[in-house]
Short mmCIF file of C-alpha atoms in Angstrom, two decimals:
data_model
loop_
_atom_site.label_atom_id
_atom_site.label_comp_id
_atom_site.label_asym_id
_atom_site.label_seq_id
_atom_site.Cartn_x
_atom_site.Cartn_y
_atom_site.Cartn_z
CA UNK A 173 -32.68 -68.38 36.09
CA UNK A 174 -34.72 -67.65 32.97
CA UNK A 175 -33.24 -69.29 29.88
CA UNK A 176 -33.49 -67.44 26.58
CA UNK A 177 -33.31 -69.50 23.42
CA UNK A 178 -32.84 -67.82 20.04
CA UNK A 179 -33.33 -69.40 16.66
CA UNK A 180 -31.79 -69.74 14.26
CA UNK A 181 -28.18 -69.41 15.38
CA UNK A 182 -27.19 -68.40 11.86
CA UNK A 183 -29.38 -67.01 9.13
CA UNK A 184 -28.30 -66.64 5.49
CA UNK A 185 -30.15 -64.03 3.49
CA UNK A 186 -29.79 -61.46 0.73
CA UNK A 187 -30.11 -57.71 0.63
CA UNK A 188 -33.80 -56.83 0.49
CA UNK A 189 -34.99 -60.03 2.15
CA UNK A 190 -37.45 -60.06 5.02
CA UNK A 191 -36.08 -62.06 7.95
CA UNK A 192 -37.40 -63.11 11.33
CA UNK A 193 -35.49 -64.15 14.44
CA UNK A 194 -37.28 -65.96 17.26
CA UNK A 195 -36.57 -65.79 20.97
CA UNK A 196 -38.20 -68.08 23.51
CA UNK A 197 -38.12 -67.62 27.29
CA UNK A 198 -38.18 -70.59 29.67
CA UNK A 199 -40.90 -68.84 31.71
CA UNK A 200 -43.14 -65.89 31.18
CA UNK A 201 -41.45 -62.49 31.09
CA UNK A 202 -44.52 -60.42 30.15
CA UNK A 203 -43.13 -57.92 27.59
CA UNK A 204 -39.81 -57.26 29.32
CA UNK A 205 -37.73 -58.22 26.34
CA UNK A 206 -35.08 -56.26 24.48
CA UNK A 207 -33.30 -56.78 21.17
CA UNK A 208 -29.74 -55.67 20.54
CA UNK A 209 -27.59 -55.47 17.44
CA UNK A 210 -23.87 -56.04 17.77
CA UNK A 211 -21.25 -55.26 15.15
CA UNK A 212 -17.82 -56.91 15.38
CA UNK A 213 -15.61 -55.31 18.00
CA UNK A 214 -18.35 -52.98 19.21
CA UNK A 215 -20.71 -52.77 22.16
CA UNK A 216 -24.28 -53.95 21.60
CA UNK A 217 -26.77 -51.37 20.43
CA UNK A 218 -30.31 -51.36 21.81
CA UNK A 219 -32.86 -51.68 19.00
CA UNK A 220 -36.12 -52.57 20.71
CA UNK A 221 -37.38 -52.47 24.30
CA UNK A 222 -40.53 -53.83 25.90
CA UNK A 223 -40.81 -56.38 23.11
CA UNK A 224 -42.04 -53.96 20.45
CA UNK A 225 -40.96 -50.38 21.22
CA UNK A 226 -38.49 -49.12 18.64
CA UNK A 227 -35.70 -47.07 20.18
CA UNK A 228 -35.08 -43.55 18.96
CA UNK A 229 -33.06 -43.43 15.77
CA UNK A 230 -33.54 -47.10 14.89
CA UNK A 231 -34.75 -47.60 11.30
CA UNK A 232 -38.39 -48.57 10.90
CA UNK A 233 -37.44 -51.73 9.00
CA UNK A 234 -36.83 -53.27 12.43
CA UNK A 235 -39.85 -54.42 14.40
CA UNK A 236 -40.52 -56.63 17.40
CA UNK A 237 -43.51 -58.55 18.63
CA UNK A 238 -44.60 -61.08 21.20
CA UNK A 239 -45.33 -61.41 24.89
CA UNK A 240 -45.15 -64.06 27.57
CA UNK A 241 -42.58 -66.54 26.30
CA UNK A 242 -42.47 -66.11 22.50
CA UNK A 243 -40.93 -63.13 20.75
CA UNK A 244 -39.77 -62.19 17.28
CA UNK A 245 -37.52 -59.61 15.69
CA UNK A 246 -38.29 -58.87 12.06
CA UNK A 247 -36.18 -56.94 9.59
CA UNK A 248 -38.49 -56.07 6.71
CA UNK A 249 -35.83 -55.42 4.07
CA UNK A 250 -32.24 -56.31 4.89
CA UNK A 251 -29.69 -53.61 4.23
CA UNK A 252 -25.92 -54.20 3.92
CA UNK A 253 -25.36 -52.77 7.41
CA UNK A 254 -27.71 -55.35 8.94
CA UNK A 255 -25.49 -58.40 8.36
CA UNK A 256 -24.30 -58.67 11.95
CA UNK A 257 -25.35 -60.44 15.16
CA UNK A 258 -28.55 -59.96 17.13
CA UNK A 259 -29.32 -60.82 20.77
CA UNK A 260 -32.49 -60.93 22.77
CA UNK A 261 -32.43 -60.23 26.51
CA UNK A 262 -34.99 -60.53 29.27
CA UNK A 263 -35.10 -57.91 31.99
CA UNK A 264 -38.14 -59.23 33.80
CA UNK A 265 -36.10 -60.61 36.67
CA UNK A 266 -32.53 -60.97 37.88
CA UNK A 267 -30.23 -62.40 36.75
CA UNK A 268 -30.85 -60.73 33.40
CA UNK A 269 -30.16 -63.24 30.66
CA UNK A 270 -29.40 -63.10 26.95
CA UNK A 271 -30.12 -65.39 24.06
CA UNK A 272 -27.10 -67.02 22.47
CA UNK A 273 -27.26 -64.72 19.45
CA UNK A 274 -28.24 -64.93 15.79
CA UNK A 275 -25.68 -64.12 13.14
CA UNK A 276 -27.20 -62.80 9.92
CA UNK A 277 -24.95 -63.67 6.99
CA UNK A 278 -24.96 -62.73 3.34
CA UNK A 279 -26.20 -65.60 1.20
CA UNK B 77 -24.17 -36.42 25.89
CA UNK B 78 -24.03 -39.64 27.86
CA UNK B 79 -20.60 -41.23 27.90
CA UNK B 80 -19.29 -44.33 29.60
CA UNK B 81 -15.52 -44.55 29.21
CA UNK B 82 -13.79 -47.70 30.38
CA UNK B 83 -10.20 -48.34 31.35
CA UNK B 84 -7.72 -49.96 29.02
CA UNK B 85 -6.93 -53.56 28.21
CA UNK B 86 -5.40 -55.78 30.87
CA UNK B 87 -3.29 -58.92 30.81
CA UNK B 88 -3.32 -60.97 33.99
CA UNK B 89 -1.96 -64.29 35.18
CA UNK B 90 -4.23 -67.04 36.46
CA UNK B 91 -5.12 -66.51 40.09
CA UNK B 92 -4.67 -62.74 39.94
CA UNK B 93 -7.34 -60.05 40.17
CA UNK B 94 -8.35 -57.35 37.73
CA UNK B 95 -10.15 -54.08 38.38
CA UNK B 96 -11.93 -52.40 35.48
CA UNK B 97 -13.24 -48.84 35.71
CA UNK B 98 -16.12 -47.13 33.95
CA UNK B 99 -16.28 -43.34 34.12
CA UNK B 100 -19.71 -41.86 33.53
CA UNK B 101 -20.53 -38.38 32.31
CA UNK B 102 -23.39 -36.45 30.76
CA UNK B 103 -26.11 -37.50 33.20
CA UNK B 104 -27.00 -37.69 36.89
CA UNK B 105 -24.71 -40.48 38.05
CA UNK B 106 -26.80 -41.60 41.01
CA UNK B 107 -30.02 -41.93 39.01
CA UNK B 108 -28.90 -44.93 36.97
CA UNK B 109 -27.83 -48.44 37.89
CA UNK B 110 -24.62 -49.61 36.28
CA UNK B 111 -24.41 -53.14 34.97
CA UNK B 112 -21.48 -55.27 33.89
CA UNK B 113 -21.77 -57.64 30.95
CA UNK B 114 -18.99 -59.77 29.55
CA UNK B 115 -18.37 -61.50 26.24
CA UNK B 116 -15.79 -64.24 25.75
CA UNK B 117 -14.11 -64.32 22.32
CA UNK B 118 -16.61 -65.45 19.70
CA UNK B 119 -19.28 -66.05 22.33
CA UNK B 120 -22.50 -64.43 23.51
CA UNK B 121 -23.28 -61.85 26.17
CA UNK B 122 -23.29 -62.72 29.86
CA UNK B 123 -24.75 -60.50 32.58
CA UNK B 124 -22.50 -60.32 35.62
CA UNK B 125 -24.30 -57.97 37.98
CA UNK B 126 -25.24 -54.40 38.76
CA UNK B 127 -24.59 -51.65 41.26
CA UNK B 128 -26.73 -48.79 42.45
CA UNK B 129 -24.27 -45.87 42.64
CA UNK B 130 -26.62 -44.22 45.11
CA UNK B 131 -25.82 -46.26 48.18
CA UNK B 132 -23.62 -48.90 46.58
CA UNK B 133 -25.98 -51.87 46.80
CA UNK B 134 -25.16 -54.64 44.37
CA UNK B 135 -26.79 -57.67 42.80
CA UNK B 136 -24.60 -60.28 41.15
CA UNK B 137 -25.15 -63.38 39.10
CA UNK B 138 -24.76 -66.53 41.17
CA UNK B 139 -21.93 -67.67 38.90
CA UNK B 140 -19.72 -64.80 40.08
CA UNK B 141 -20.67 -64.77 43.77
CA UNK B 142 -17.58 -64.46 45.90
CA UNK B 143 -15.37 -63.48 42.98
CA UNK B 144 -16.80 -60.17 41.79
CA UNK B 145 -16.87 -56.87 43.64
CA UNK B 146 -18.61 -53.81 42.24
CA UNK B 147 -18.05 -50.40 43.76
CA UNK B 148 -18.82 -46.81 42.90
CA UNK B 149 -17.27 -43.43 43.62
CA UNK B 150 -19.77 -40.59 43.38
CA UNK B 151 -17.02 -37.94 43.65
CA UNK B 152 -15.50 -39.11 40.36
CA UNK B 153 -18.68 -40.63 38.85
CA UNK B 154 -16.83 -43.87 38.30
CA UNK B 155 -17.85 -47.45 38.92
CA UNK B 156 -15.45 -50.33 39.29
CA UNK B 157 -15.69 -54.06 38.73
CA UNK B 158 -13.07 -56.26 40.34
CA UNK B 159 -12.86 -59.93 39.44
CA UNK B 160 -10.60 -62.16 41.52
CA UNK B 161 -9.11 -65.65 41.20
CA UNK B 162 -8.89 -65.21 37.45
CA UNK B 163 -8.80 -68.24 35.19
CA UNK B 164 -8.40 -68.60 31.44
CA UNK B 165 -12.19 -68.78 31.01
CA UNK B 166 -12.40 -65.18 32.28
CA UNK B 167 -10.67 -63.95 29.14
CA UNK B 168 -13.33 -61.69 27.67
CA UNK B 169 -14.44 -58.21 26.76
CA UNK B 170 -16.06 -56.57 29.77
CA UNK B 171 -18.70 -53.88 29.22
CA UNK B 172 -20.38 -51.47 31.60
CA UNK B 173 -23.88 -50.29 30.69
CA UNK B 174 -26.50 -48.23 32.48
CA UNK B 175 -30.24 -48.43 33.07
CA UNK B 176 -32.49 -45.91 34.85
CA UNK B 177 -33.24 -46.72 38.47
CA UNK B 178 -36.76 -45.28 38.38
CA UNK B 179 -38.17 -47.45 35.59
CA UNK B 180 -37.66 -50.88 34.15
CA UNK B 181 -35.51 -50.42 31.06
CA UNK B 182 -32.85 -52.45 29.28
CA UNK B 183 -29.30 -51.27 28.60
CA UNK B 184 -29.35 -48.25 26.33
CA UNK B 185 -25.87 -46.82 26.86
CA UNK B 186 -22.74 -48.94 26.90
CA UNK B 187 -19.06 -48.38 27.48
CA UNK B 188 -16.60 -49.25 24.74
CA UNK B 189 -15.47 -52.41 26.47
CA UNK B 190 -12.29 -53.51 28.23
CA UNK B 191 -10.45 -56.59 27.04
CA UNK B 192 -9.14 -58.74 29.87
CA UNK B 193 -6.78 -61.52 28.89
CA UNK B 194 -5.86 -64.20 31.41
CA UNK B 195 -2.76 -66.07 30.40
CA UNK B 196 0.26 -67.60 32.07
#
């Protein structure tokens, strides 16, 4: 199975900050990487597919980059609604696997 | 619009089975795989497996082999996930989510989740 490792596990930041979350795959997954946002008690919401393609309706302050084994999610200017948890997920091969999550907290 | 509506919360005893349903609407049911993902309280997301509603073929994570059964009913556009031999560690929110069968895509549409509690 492909292991997905996210860092950091928790990130403390302020409104307006630029933040970056990293996701590393244990083997190459080309660009078959997605990023999800999850609010408490809700289903995950797809933000980015194919490493860098912003899904329809997702604010442009979110961006993704990377390929192979190293990926990043950047939020250019944190908004109050963004202080939740983010997951990466590889869909290059089964079983699909997720990172352990990054919780973005208010500093 | 696309909707995935899951069945209600369940409380089960250890050793029992649970069957969760996910009713799909707003799209061509047989053109999308349906996946099941679970999330234990305070924990991350775990992919369990998927089913192709067109034909019923499944692919499950090794961890759940022998314990999970996924089925689909095209007449009611509903997929089911049955998990047997329940233990306390199976207490989790269970989500269904779809992806298109004709292209490689992640999970864009999700059900609202079904909480399964395993307790004696």
